[in-house]
Amino acid sequence: MAQLPAETANGTSEQHVRIRIIKKKKVIMKKRKKLTRPTPLVTARPLVTPTPAGTLNPAEKQETGCPPLGLESLRVSDSRLEASSSQSFGLGPHRGRLNIQSGLEDGDLYDGAWCAEEQDTDPWFQVDAGHPTRFSGVITQGRNSVWRYDWVTSYKVQFSNDSRTWWGSRNHSSGMDAVFPANSDPETPVLNLLPEPQVARFIRLLPQTWLQGGTPCLRAEILACPVSDPNDLFPEASAPGSSDPLDFRHHNYKAMRKLMKQVHEQCPNITRIYSIGKSYQGLKLYVMEMSDQPGEHELGEPEVRYVAGMHGNEALGRELLLLLMQFLCHEFLRGNPRVTRLLTEMRIHLLPSMNPDGYEIAYHRGSELVGWAEGRWNNQSIDLNHNFADLNTPLWEAQDDGKVPHIVPNHHLPLPTYYTLPNATVAPETRAVIKWMKRIPFVLSANLHGGELVVSYPFDMTRTPWAARELTPTPDDAVFRWLSTVYAGSNLAMQDTSRRPCHSQDFSVHGNIINGADWHTVPGSMNDFSYLHTNCFEVTVELSCDKFPHENELPQEWENNKDALLTYLEQVRMGIAGVVRDKDTELGIADAVIAVDGINHDVTTAWGGDYWRLLTPGDYMVTASAEGYHSVTRNCRVTFEEGPFPCNFVLTKTPKQRLRELLAAGAKVPPDLRRRLERLRGQKD
């Protein structure tokens, strides 16, 4: 290892620097080595001959201690980030945030790092904490780009209280400025803990070496603890928090099971825990059911669900659902009328972890070191949000041929043959969710993701083959836009007009909602499959810029989403609902088709004959039909009042159906029916 050069003139003695990096719960020493790419390191300043005083020693495991300052989560505003120079606005210091993602084009306003100018001989990246802070560590990445490779391979750290007088992080014995090893690829986060935490307001990273042929580019997060200001010169930083007495921490598989069990034990009369299947690694996919009659479908009560953790590294949704089940239990016991009504008028199903294998990988890496993609896929390296059957293509092909809805239905499309084969590439997690969808007549759902702040709605797949993005609405576009707007309009972070975009798109200009296909095409998405294979309307909620926020940010994230989670569930009351019954027996008719004039997408009744059809306010001509029955059409009005509007149907059997049933029962044909059949035969002759 090279001796660590100093830039001070105070003549202090040398000392050893101990750099600790926590990686997969192991402490490793970051050693300088040849890059896997054929270009060696470039040295911005000459390093002196290695000596023992400059050696980096391996260390025992050490916890990071301080939480992130908030570059990734946007708690640190753009105005508090500065740099010595920038290649362009899109590569300015405001882009030097951990895990920030670039736009598709280099040189636009949304590039993937801070990058200094090539002629900048003394580059630096500076963060203003806003008040005295105890800095304990730094995490860095390289530049996110599909076109270039740029990353810093070593850097120094300096501190200041006024941004004019600076001191460096030093070795204990030598007094020399410490040089910290940085990145060897663009994406892997590298943590360096300071030899000794420093209290200051400003922190600077000074790149020393970087990839040859490139420029000093980095994305960073700063680990920092707040400290009290004895002179009271700075306003107290507002700590994110919540008054709800909930368990605000990240839960691995074992802890999640324990928490769900505790909620059930606290509220046994309104909860039920069940499993819908297992992951590839054999972890159960647990669901918390919450209702006044758990375990049974009550006639006329809609079924709703939240699904989280489809991508294992997007951890916020998982924790929000664990918080939601705690909250519903606590508030029901307190007699909260809003929660009581929710649990008595619907059956709520919460699946906090659809991809538990991926989450365990991300959890063991840690919230700040997991990066952008590790843990996203299941243990077979399958992206579950691209793993559902593509039902869009056969539907659109049938529409182009004029076969919909008379020959090919516009709803409940069957699974393609290839998808049902034993060797089909279908993850066990996907199969489990599909069986779950078929078993329960879900009406409304949301799929919780992370990494952005936006609500996207179907269709997720572009209609034009191979188009990267294209507006592709469903026949129920008005309903999906309503649902998306309700969540976005109730989410505190999405409604914060002062916040900046997460990455490369400003969704606030469109109300923080977007048609999924108009964002980026996703063939085989759960949203599209849910709409085309079942009665369920589902949207995707991107909850936060940070996929895996630190535990200290969970209280604020809960407050950001609490009302939105409740308000979205209440939208199941929007539209019409009722029961389709047999006139003779007064029993419900299962699988009756509910068609709304002008909307080319039907729904069907559940096994008891009850149905729910989400609609925006207006007057609709609705037709109920079933095999062996005469169809009935009636007008149903949806108002802005809380619903749903009751729209029941009574169907009469056709003569042919009555005859079938009589013959099947071994009975004689009644005279009146025999005469009608004879008349019908005469008309045909």
XYZ file of C-alpha atoms in Angstrom:
685
model
C 0.000 0.000 0.000
C 1.182 3.536 -0.701
C 2.113 5.915 2.093
C -0.664 8.372 2.730
C 0.470 11.910 1.843
C -0.269 14.872 4.107
C -1.272 18.418 3.171
C -0.748 20.111 6.518
C 2.114 22.046 7.936
C 1.492 21.502 11.601
C 4.294 18.970 11.939
C 2.305 16.392 13.852
C 3.728 12.891 14.170
C 2.725 10.004 11.923
C 0.145 7.402 12.886
C -1.608 4.423 11.345
C -4.954 4.778 9.583
C -7.517 2.060 10.166
C -10.209 1.976 7.498
C -13.152 -0.299 8.240
C -15.640 -1.419 5.639
C -18.707 -3.439 6.589
C -19.759 -5.782 3.844
C -22.273 -8.594 4.316
C -21.730 -8.295 8.058
C -18.017 -8.925 7.586
C -15.310 -6.348 7.991
C -12.949 -6.396 5.043
C -9.907 -4.375 4.166
C -10.289 -2.522 0.885
C -7.050 -3.272 -0.975
C -5.886 -1.451 -4.056
C -5.639 -3.879 -6.957
C -5.721 -3.916 -10.710
C -9.092 -3.072 -12.206
C -10.950 -5.749 -14.063
C -11.086 -3.381 -17.009
C -7.894 -3.085 -19.097
C -7.134 0.468 -17.889
C -4.965 1.119 -14.843
C -5.555 3.724 -12.165
C -4.699 7.320 -12.863
C -3.081 9.244 -10.017
C -4.157 12.827 -9.594
C -1.324 13.477 -7.123
C 1.832 11.396 -6.783
C 1.737 8.946 -3.922
C 4.980 8.521 -1.965
C 6.755 5.249 -1.325
C 4.844 2.822 0.892
C 5.854 2.702 4.550
C 4.344 1.024 7.585
C 2.940 4.377 8.662
C 0.737 4.467 5.607
C -0.513 0.918 5.762
C -4.225 0.248 6.072
C -4.838 -2.439 8.661
C -7.717 -4.908 8.774
C -10.201 -4.164 11.539
C -12.683 -5.948 13.643
C -16.362 -5.583 12.768
C -17.612 -2.103 13.638
C -21.136 -0.811 13.331
C -21.588 2.386 11.336
C -23.201 3.996 14.373
C -24.514 7.164 12.776
C -27.398 7.129 10.279
C -27.184 8.648 6.797
C -27.326 12.426 6.574
C -29.918 12.166 3.811
C -28.347 12.660 0.386
C -30.109 9.621 -1.050
C -33.432 10.300 0.641
C -33.345 13.996 -0.428
C -33.456 15.265 3.164
C -30.317 17.191 2.192
C -31.421 19.833 -0.313
C -29.575 20.643 -3.532
C -28.540 24.038 -2.145
C -26.423 22.320 0.500
C -24.277 20.493 -2.062
C -21.327 22.263 -3.705
C -18.285 21.315 -5.752
C -15.049 22.777 -7.068
C -16.328 22.425 -10.654
C -18.809 20.477 -12.757
C -18.659 19.221 -16.320
C -22.260 20.296 -16.898
C -25.416 21.113 -14.992
C -26.509 17.480 -15.307
C -23.258 16.452 -13.608
C -23.457 19.112 -10.900
C -23.079 18.488 -7.168
C -26.846 18.018 -6.795
C -26.372 14.762 -8.734
C -23.766 13.407 -6.309
C -26.297 11.410 -4.305
C -25.947 7.720 -3.492
C -27.868 5.494 -5.936
C -29.082 8.373 -8.095
C -29.959 7.113 -11.577
C -29.133 8.854 -14.835
C -31.380 9.650 -17.759
C -31.051 7.763 -21.035
C -28.850 10.386 -22.632
C -25.465 11.575 -21.417
C -25.243 15.331 -21.234
C -28.868 15.934 -20.300
C -30.085 17.578 -17.112
C -30.239 14.282 -15.239
C -26.885 12.545 -15.378
C -25.754 9.906 -12.925
C -23.166 11.514 -10.604
C -21.215 14.626 -9.779
C -18.267 14.914 -12.160
C -15.536 17.539 -11.939
C -14.138 19.238 -15.020
C -11.227 17.405 -16.617
C -8.893 20.388 -16.094
C -9.814 20.651 -12.403
C -6.577 19.694 -10.629
C -8.003 19.957 -7.107
C -11.548 18.586 -7.316
C -13.781 18.474 -4.263
C -17.393 17.670 -3.402
C -18.870 19.424 -0.368
C -21.910 18.816 1.848
C -23.362 21.337 4.281
C -25.039 19.510 7.165
C -26.784 22.757 8.116
C -25.715 22.596 11.766
C -22.949 21.027 13.867
C -22.850 17.311 13.132
C -20.712 14.356 14.155
C -19.461 12.819 10.900
C -18.518 9.142 11.210
C -18.247 7.726 7.704
C -18.600 8.085 3.947
C -20.185 5.799 1.332
C -19.309 6.283 -2.335
C -20.279 4.954 -5.748
C -19.131 5.746 -9.254
C -21.116 7.289 -12.083
C -24.372 5.679 -13.181
C -24.337 5.686 -16.972
C -25.012 3.295 -19.836
C -22.383 5.044 -21.937
C -19.365 5.780 -19.706
C -17.313 4.323 -16.865
C -16.156 6.837 -14.275
C -15.366 6.363 -10.623
C -13.043 7.641 -7.938
C -10.555 5.120 -6.566
C -9.300 7.085 -3.546
C -10.121 10.313 -1.734
C -9.369 12.420 1.304
C -11.877 13.935 3.715
C -11.854 17.438 5.201
C -14.101 19.286 7.649
C -15.011 22.885 8.414
C -17.307 24.953 10.567
C -17.383 27.980 8.270
C -16.437 26.562 4.809
C -13.209 28.621 4.858
C -10.929 26.954 7.393
C -10.545 23.222 6.844
C -8.883 20.302 8.614
C -8.456 16.752 7.415
C -9.162 13.280 8.700
C -5.794 12.036 9.957
C -3.913 8.950 11.008
C -3.743 8.569 14.766
C 0.051 8.264 14.943
C 1.424 10.009 11.856
C -0.765 13.085 11.722
C -0.891 12.637 7.941
C -4.109 13.087 6.021
C -5.810 9.743 5.510
C -6.396 8.551 1.948
C -9.456 6.331 1.769
C -9.794 3.552 -0.828
C -12.924 4.080 -2.892
C -14.552 2.268 -5.791
C -13.515 -0.351 -8.324
C -16.780 -0.351 -10.297
C -19.583 2.168 -10.860
C -22.340 0.650 -8.730
C -21.054 -1.147 -5.632
C -21.308 1.139 -2.575
C -18.055 1.289 -0.575
C -18.105 2.360 3.060
C -15.180 4.008 4.822
C -15.509 4.766 8.512
C -13.428 7.694 9.717
C -10.480 6.869 12.002
C -12.126 9.222 14.468
C -15.544 10.912 14.143
C -15.361 14.658 13.579
C -17.799 17.355 14.692
C -18.277 20.060 12.072
C -20.878 21.614 9.843
C -19.249 20.997 6.449
C -17.579 17.911 4.998
C -15.536 17.693 1.791
C -14.497 14.702 -0.272
C -11.309 15.333 -2.260
C -10.748 12.715 -5.002
C -7.088 11.672 -5.238
C -7.174 8.997 -7.949
C -9.727 7.816 -10.458
C -10.146 5.522 -13.432
C -7.658 6.234 -16.220
C -9.254 7.899 -19.199
C -12.125 9.112 -17.059
C -12.820 11.982 -14.726
C -13.435 12.241 -10.965
C -17.102 11.273 -10.631
C -18.885 10.098 -7.528
C -22.165 9.569 -5.765
C -22.090 9.688 -1.993
C -23.880 9.355 1.304
C -22.518 10.780 4.542
C -22.966 9.028 7.884
C -23.624 11.632 10.544
C -25.148 12.005 13.994
C -26.743 15.257 15.183
C -25.081 16.997 18.111
C -26.380 19.655 20.461
C -25.258 23.217 19.796
C -24.090 24.719 23.128
C -24.195 28.245 21.674
C -27.657 27.754 20.173
C -26.482 29.390 16.946
C -28.220 26.953 14.636
C -31.897 26.012 14.558
C -32.600 22.553 15.912
C -32.921 20.047 13.088
C -36.401 18.579 12.969
C -36.207 14.857 13.608
C -38.540 12.729 11.485
C -41.026 10.980 13.706
C -44.476 9.618 14.328
C -46.695 9.603 17.403
C -48.007 6.120 16.594
C -46.643 3.456 19.014
C -45.376 1.111 16.291
C -42.276 -1.000 15.693
C -40.172 1.252 13.445
C -37.330 -0.993 12.333
C -36.423 -3.333 9.504
C -37.579 -6.917 9.961
C -35.896 -9.925 8.441
C -37.907 -13.082 7.798
C -37.758 -14.325 11.376
C -38.601 -10.931 12.861
C -41.442 -10.439 10.371
C -43.059 -13.731 11.386
C -42.701 -12.822 15.049
C -44.285 -9.402 14.545
C -47.219 -10.811 12.561
C -47.801 -13.364 15.318
C -47.775 -10.587 17.924
C -50.377 -8.599 15.974
C -52.578 -11.684 15.703
C -52.276 -12.391 19.427
C -53.187 -8.801 20.215
C -56.196 -8.778 17.847
C -57.255 -12.435 17.424
C -60.860 -11.579 16.508
C -59.988 -9.474 13.467
C -56.823 -11.166 12.143
C -55.770 -14.389 10.480
C -52.308 -15.355 9.243
C -52.066 -17.718 6.297
C -49.485 -18.696 3.694
C -50.100 -18.666 -0.046
C -47.004 -20.723 -0.902
C -43.238 -20.779 -0.631
C -40.312 -18.995 -2.218
C -37.652 -20.794 -4.222
C -35.606 -21.097 -1.014
C -38.585 -22.450 0.908
C -39.582 -19.324 2.853
C -43.334 -19.019 3.291
C -45.245 -16.152 1.704
C -47.258 -15.006 4.695
C -50.428 -12.921 4.438
C -52.152 -11.049 7.245
C -55.915 -11.003 6.764
C -57.841 -8.327 8.677
C -61.634 -8.254 8.899
C -64.430 -8.525 11.430
C -64.985 -12.057 10.107
C -61.510 -13.310 9.205
C -61.326 -16.529 7.235
C -64.547 -16.212 5.272
C -65.873 -14.243 2.339
C -68.980 -12.380 3.447
C -71.630 -11.801 0.818
C -71.439 -8.204 -0.379
C -68.059 -7.428 1.221
C -65.232 -6.640 -1.198
C -61.767 -8.194 -0.944
C -58.785 -5.839 -1.161
C -55.042 -6.453 -0.974
C -51.650 -4.790 -0.683
C -48.569 -6.580 -2.019
C -45.029 -5.496 -1.146
C -41.530 -6.820 -1.598
C -41.903 -8.058 -5.175
C -38.396 -6.663 -5.578
C -36.557 -7.785 -2.467
C -34.332 -4.708 -2.164
C -37.302 -2.315 -2.181
C -37.838 -2.639 1.539
C -40.067 0.306 2.430
C -43.286 -1.323 1.236
C -42.602 -4.356 3.419
C -42.222 -2.191 6.517
C -45.242 -0.048 5.671
C -47.482 -3.118 5.538
C -46.097 -4.378 8.841
C -46.789 -0.936 10.279
C -50.259 -0.880 8.719
C -51.296 -4.165 10.328
C -50.067 -2.909 13.713
C -51.909 0.378 13.231
C -55.198 -1.249 12.212
C -55.038 -3.557 15.238
C -54.235 -0.747 17.687
C -56.838 1.626 16.304
C -59.554 -1.022 16.172
C -58.980 -1.735 19.857
C -59.185 2.007 20.546
C -62.489 2.225 18.705
C -61.263 4.398 15.845
C -64.431 4.765 13.696
C -62.560 5.004 10.404
C -60.591 1.816 11.044
C -63.649 0.023 12.449
C -65.588 0.797 9.303
C -62.755 -0.449 7.102
C -62.579 -3.765 8.919
C -66.355 -4.293 8.986
C -67.025 -3.327 5.368
C -64.186 -5.168 3.613
C -61.662 -7.973 3.983
C -58.061 -6.699 3.839
C -55.149 -8.942 2.829
C -51.567 -7.774 3.417
C -48.660 -9.634 1.754
C -45.558 -7.840 3.077
C -42.935 -9.950 1.298
C -43.587 -11.526 -2.089
C -39.842 -12.067 -2.600
C -38.440 -13.017 0.828
C -35.308 -14.585 -0.690
C -34.299 -11.332 -2.343
C -35.070 -9.353 0.796
C -32.802 -11.503 2.944
C -29.916 -10.754 0.571
C -30.604 -7.016 0.731
C -31.149 -7.052 4.488
C -27.789 -8.688 5.174
C -26.030 -6.084 3.020
C -27.671 -3.254 4.935
C -29.792 -0.293 3.975
C -26.911 1.896 2.780
C -24.702 -0.769 1.191
C -27.190 -2.831 -0.781
C -26.911 -0.620 -3.858
C -29.554 -0.212 -6.519
C -30.147 -3.803 -7.678
C -28.803 -6.417 -5.259
C -31.720 -8.458 -3.916
C -34.131 -7.233 -6.592
C -34.596 -10.662 -8.181
C -35.684 -13.905 -6.582
C -33.198 -16.709 -5.925
C -33.555 -17.913 -9.536
C -32.556 -14.466 -10.820
C -36.127 -13.865 -12.026
C -37.650 -10.398 -11.933
C -41.095 -11.204 -10.565
C -42.656 -8.105 -12.110
C -41.833 -9.458 -15.581
C -42.822 -13.037 -14.746
C -46.600 -13.014 -15.073
C -48.216 -14.282 -18.256
C -48.404 -11.781 -21.110
C -52.155 -11.585 -21.726
C -51.921 -8.197 -23.427
C -50.623 -9.560 -26.728
C -53.365 -12.165 -27.340
C -56.028 -9.635 -26.355
C -54.721 -6.962 -28.704
C -54.312 -9.441 -31.547
C -57.917 -10.581 -31.078
C -59.075 -6.959 -31.017
C -57.244 -6.276 -34.267
C -59.062 -9.264 -35.788
C -62.456 -8.020 -34.551
C -62.973 -11.002 -32.228
C -63.459 -9.094 -28.957
C -65.793 -9.520 -27.088
C -67.988 -11.908 -29.125
C -65.412 -14.627 -29.758
C -62.595 -13.709 -27.400
C -63.633 -12.281 -24.007
C -62.377 -8.891 -22.860
C -61.836 -10.194 -19.330
C -60.552 -13.280 -17.493
C -58.279 -14.223 -20.353
C -56.945 -17.773 -19.905
C -53.299 -18.576 -19.274
C -51.382 -19.324 -22.487
C -50.492 -22.981 -22.986
C -46.747 -22.301 -22.872
C -47.132 -20.707 -19.461
C -48.708 -23.815 -17.915
C -46.018 -26.267 -19.049
C -43.929 -27.905 -16.300
C -40.707 -26.438 -17.721
C -42.077 -22.908 -18.093
C -39.894 -20.213 -16.513
C -42.376 -19.272 -13.834
C -41.101 -18.556 -10.336
C -42.768 -20.368 -7.435
C -43.548 -16.951 -5.940
C -45.409 -15.988 -9.127
C -47.368 -19.248 -9.224
C -48.360 -18.779 -5.593
C -49.690 -15.272 -6.200
C -51.652 -16.400 -9.287
C -53.346 -19.168 -7.295
C -54.106 -16.605 -4.580
C -55.675 -14.271 -7.136
C -57.915 -17.084 -8.419
C -58.945 -18.227 -4.960
C -60.137 -14.863 -3.631
C -62.364 -12.414 -5.593
C -60.135 -9.374 -5.176
C -61.535 -6.040 -6.320
C -58.758 -3.548 -5.564
C -55.003 -3.825 -5.033
C -51.792 -1.836 -4.934
C -48.304 -3.164 -5.562
C -45.772 -1.312 -3.380
C -42.342 -0.612 -4.888
C -39.510 1.846 -4.216
C -36.896 3.994 -5.913
C -39.234 6.742 -7.149
C -42.146 8.887 -6.015
C -45.001 8.215 -8.430
C -48.090 6.049 -8.890
C -48.228 4.149 -12.185
C -51.314 2.477 -13.604
C -52.017 -0.077 -16.385
C -51.325 -0.885 -19.015
C -47.664 -1.405 -18.148
C -46.846 -2.939 -21.531
C -46.742 -0.888 -24.715
C -49.150 -1.935 -27.441
C -46.637 -1.250 -30.195
C -44.195 -4.189 -30.170
C -40.681 -3.292 -28.979
C -41.628 0.307 -28.165
C -39.665 1.413 -25.108
C -42.491 3.687 -23.968
C -45.900 4.595 -25.331
C -49.166 5.775 -23.798
C -51.246 2.589 -23.545
C -54.416 3.128 -21.508
C -56.922 0.466 -20.490
C -60.666 0.753 -21.182
C -60.894 1.765 -17.505
C -58.417 4.606 -17.802
C -60.667 7.027 -15.896
C -60.870 4.663 -12.918
C -57.137 3.995 -12.861
C -56.333 7.687 -13.052
C -58.747 8.308 -10.171
C -57.181 5.569 -8.037
C -53.657 6.793 -8.765
C -54.569 10.407 -8.038
C -56.160 9.439 -4.714
C -52.944 7.816 -3.483
C -50.630 10.491 -4.881
C -52.853 13.259 -3.532
C -52.821 11.737 -0.034
C -49.072 11.039 0.087
C -47.232 13.791 1.960
C -43.945 13.383 0.102
C -45.601 13.447 -3.327
C -47.484 16.585 -2.356
C -44.374 18.408 -1.170
C -43.985 21.101 -3.833
C -40.506 22.011 -2.629
C -38.967 18.591 -3.195
C -36.752 17.849 -6.179
C -37.195 14.879 -8.552
C -35.689 11.601 -7.383
C -33.690 10.740 -10.478
C -34.312 11.738 -14.092
C -38.045 12.509 -14.389
C -40.199 15.123 -12.702
C -43.516 13.345 -12.204
C -44.978 16.232 -10.209
C -45.859 18.081 -13.423
C -48.491 15.382 -14.053
C -49.732 15.075 -10.488
C -47.251 12.307 -9.592
C -49.110 9.707 -11.647
C -48.225 8.114 -14.976
C -49.434 5.401 -17.320
C -46.966 2.549 -16.783
C -46.293 1.941 -20.475
C -45.724 5.655 -21.006
C -42.958 5.479 -18.373
C -41.252 2.289 -19.547
C -42.683 -0.919 -20.957
C -43.016 -3.858 -18.566
C -44.198 -7.061 -20.285
C -45.580 -9.622 -17.851
C -46.377 -7.176 -15.057
C -48.615 -8.120 -12.143
C -50.796 -5.050 -12.739
C -51.686 -5.998 -16.309
C -52.160 -9.656 -15.407
C -54.439 -8.778 -12.505
C -56.624 -6.624 -14.766
C -56.870 -9.118 -17.627
C -57.050 -12.404 -15.700
C -59.158 -11.389 -12.684
C -61.623 -8.712 -11.567
C -58.959 -6.829 -9.660
C -57.831 -3.280 -10.453
C -54.222 -2.760 -9.360
C -51.729 0.103 -9.491
C -48.038 0.354 -8.627
C -46.982 2.808 -5.925
C -43.354 3.924 -5.978
C -43.020 4.963 -2.357
C -39.674 6.713 -1.972
C -36.544 7.807 -3.801
C -34.599 5.539 -1.454
C -35.383 1.859 -2.021
C -34.084 0.779 1.376
C -34.339 3.780 3.724
C -32.514 3.751 7.008
C -34.514 2.768 10.098
C -34.486 6.319 11.432
C -36.450 7.421 8.364
C -39.238 4.849 8.796
C -41.369 7.008 11.152
C -41.496 9.837 8.616
C -42.126 7.432 5.735
C -45.037 6.005 7.703
C -46.475 9.480 8.187
C -45.966 10.184 4.484
C -48.013 7.123 3.508
C -50.412 6.396 6.395
C -53.387 8.391 5.164
C -52.757 7.366 1.549
C -52.831 3.668 2.484
C -56.171 4.092 4.253
C -57.741 6.382 1.667
C -56.798 4.073 -1.183
C -58.548 1.129 0.504
C -61.674 3.251 0.859
C -61.870 3.642 -2.914
C -63.312 0.132 -3.158
C -66.609 1.884 -2.305
C -66.436 3.827 -5.566
C -68.724 2.447 -8.275
C -71.530 -0.092 -8.203
C -72.017 -3.354 -6.336
C -74.767 -5.883 -5.926
C -75.888 -9.478 -6.236
C -77.071 -11.311 -9.335
C -79.785 -13.813 -8.334
C -81.849 -16.555 -9.899
C -85.533 -15.485 -10.035
C -86.836 -18.910 -9.130
C -84.445 -19.941 -6.371
C -83.327 -16.460 -5.239
C -79.823 -17.893 -4.977
C -76.815 -16.012 -6.239
C -75.475 -16.841 -9.688
C -71.721 -17.386 -9.853
C -69.655 -16.216 -12.845
C -72.389 -13.937 -14.185
C -70.896 -11.268 -16.454
C -71.352 -7.582 -15.595
C -70.903 -5.423 -18.693
C -70.923 -1.613 -18.688
C -71.993 0.049 -21.924
C -69.076 1.962 -23.473
C -66.341 0.205 -21.449
C -64.832 -2.791 -23.219
C -63.907 -4.662 -20.057
C -66.293 -6.816 -18.024
C -66.171 -8.285 -14.540
C -67.808 -11.404 -13.132
C -69.677 -12.337 -9.974
C -68.142 -14.311 -7.122
C -69.435 -17.723 -6.081
C -72.254 -16.163 -4.045
C -73.407 -13.995 -6.949
C -72.024 -10.771 -5.490
C -69.944 -8.374 -7.566
C -68.197 -4.998 -7.409
C -67.562 -2.797 -10.425
C -65.276 0.215 -9.876
C -66.576 3.248 -11.794
C -66.142 7.007 -11.620
C -69.249 9.156 -11.002
C -71.757 9.120 -13.858
C -74.783 7.284 -15.338
C -74.146 3.832 -16.773
C -76.189 1.215 -18.624
C -75.185 -2.067 -17.010
C -76.046 -5.544 -18.287
C -75.934 -8.746 -16.265
C -75.800 -12.011 -18.179
C -75.166 -15.646 -17.387
C -75.252 -18.875 -19.313
C -78.791 -20.263 -19.365
C -80.408 -16.955 -18.367
C -82.017 -14.018 -20.121
C -79.825 -10.914 -19.872
C -81.067 -7.903 -17.936
C -80.004 -4.285 -18.507
C -80.630 -1.404 -16.141
C -79.398 2.100 -15.450
C -76.995 2.510 -12.541
C -75.923 5.928 -11.279
C -72.639 6.535 -9.484
C -72.557 9.748 -7.483
C -69.870 11.535 -5.519
C -71.533 10.307 -2.343
C -69.868 7.410 -0.560
C -70.999 4.190 -2.149
C -70.982 1.836 -3.716
C -74.288 2.375 -5.519
C -76.441 -0.781 -5.131
C -77.230 -2.318 -8.512
C -78.820 -5.760 -8.122
C -80.095 -8.059 -10.855
C -82.626 -10.876 -11.009
C -82.246 -13.188 -13.989
C -84.791 -15.593 -15.440
C -83.778 -18.947 -16.864
C -84.246 -19.489 -20.578
C -86.670 -22.263 -21.625
C -83.759 -24.331 -22.858
C -82.032 -24.064 -19.476
C -85.209 -25.027 -17.622
C -85.614 -28.025 -19.900
C -82.032 -29.108 -19.287
C -82.513 -28.940 -15.552
C -85.814 -30.849 -15.673
C -84.438 -33.592 -17.880
C -81.347 -33.833 -15.710
C -83.620 -34.304 -12.690
C -85.700 -37.013 -14.489
C -88.904 -34.953 -14.387
C -91.577 -34.684 -17.076
C -91.742 -31.572 -19.195
C -94.598 -29.264 -18.070
C -97.367 -28.773 -20.685
C -96.824 -25.017 -21.007
C -93.109 -25.512 -21.639
C -93.800 -28.306 -24.144
C -96.220 -26.072 -26.088
C -93.654 -23.197 -26.166
C -90.971 -25.539 -27.467
C -93.343 -26.831 -30.171
C -94.122 -23.259 -31.264
C -90.402 -22.472 -31.427
C -89.775 -25.556 -33.569
C -92.613 -24.520 -35.878
C -91.111 -21.059 -36.334
C -87.763 -22.604 -37.276
C -89.458 -24.904 -39.822
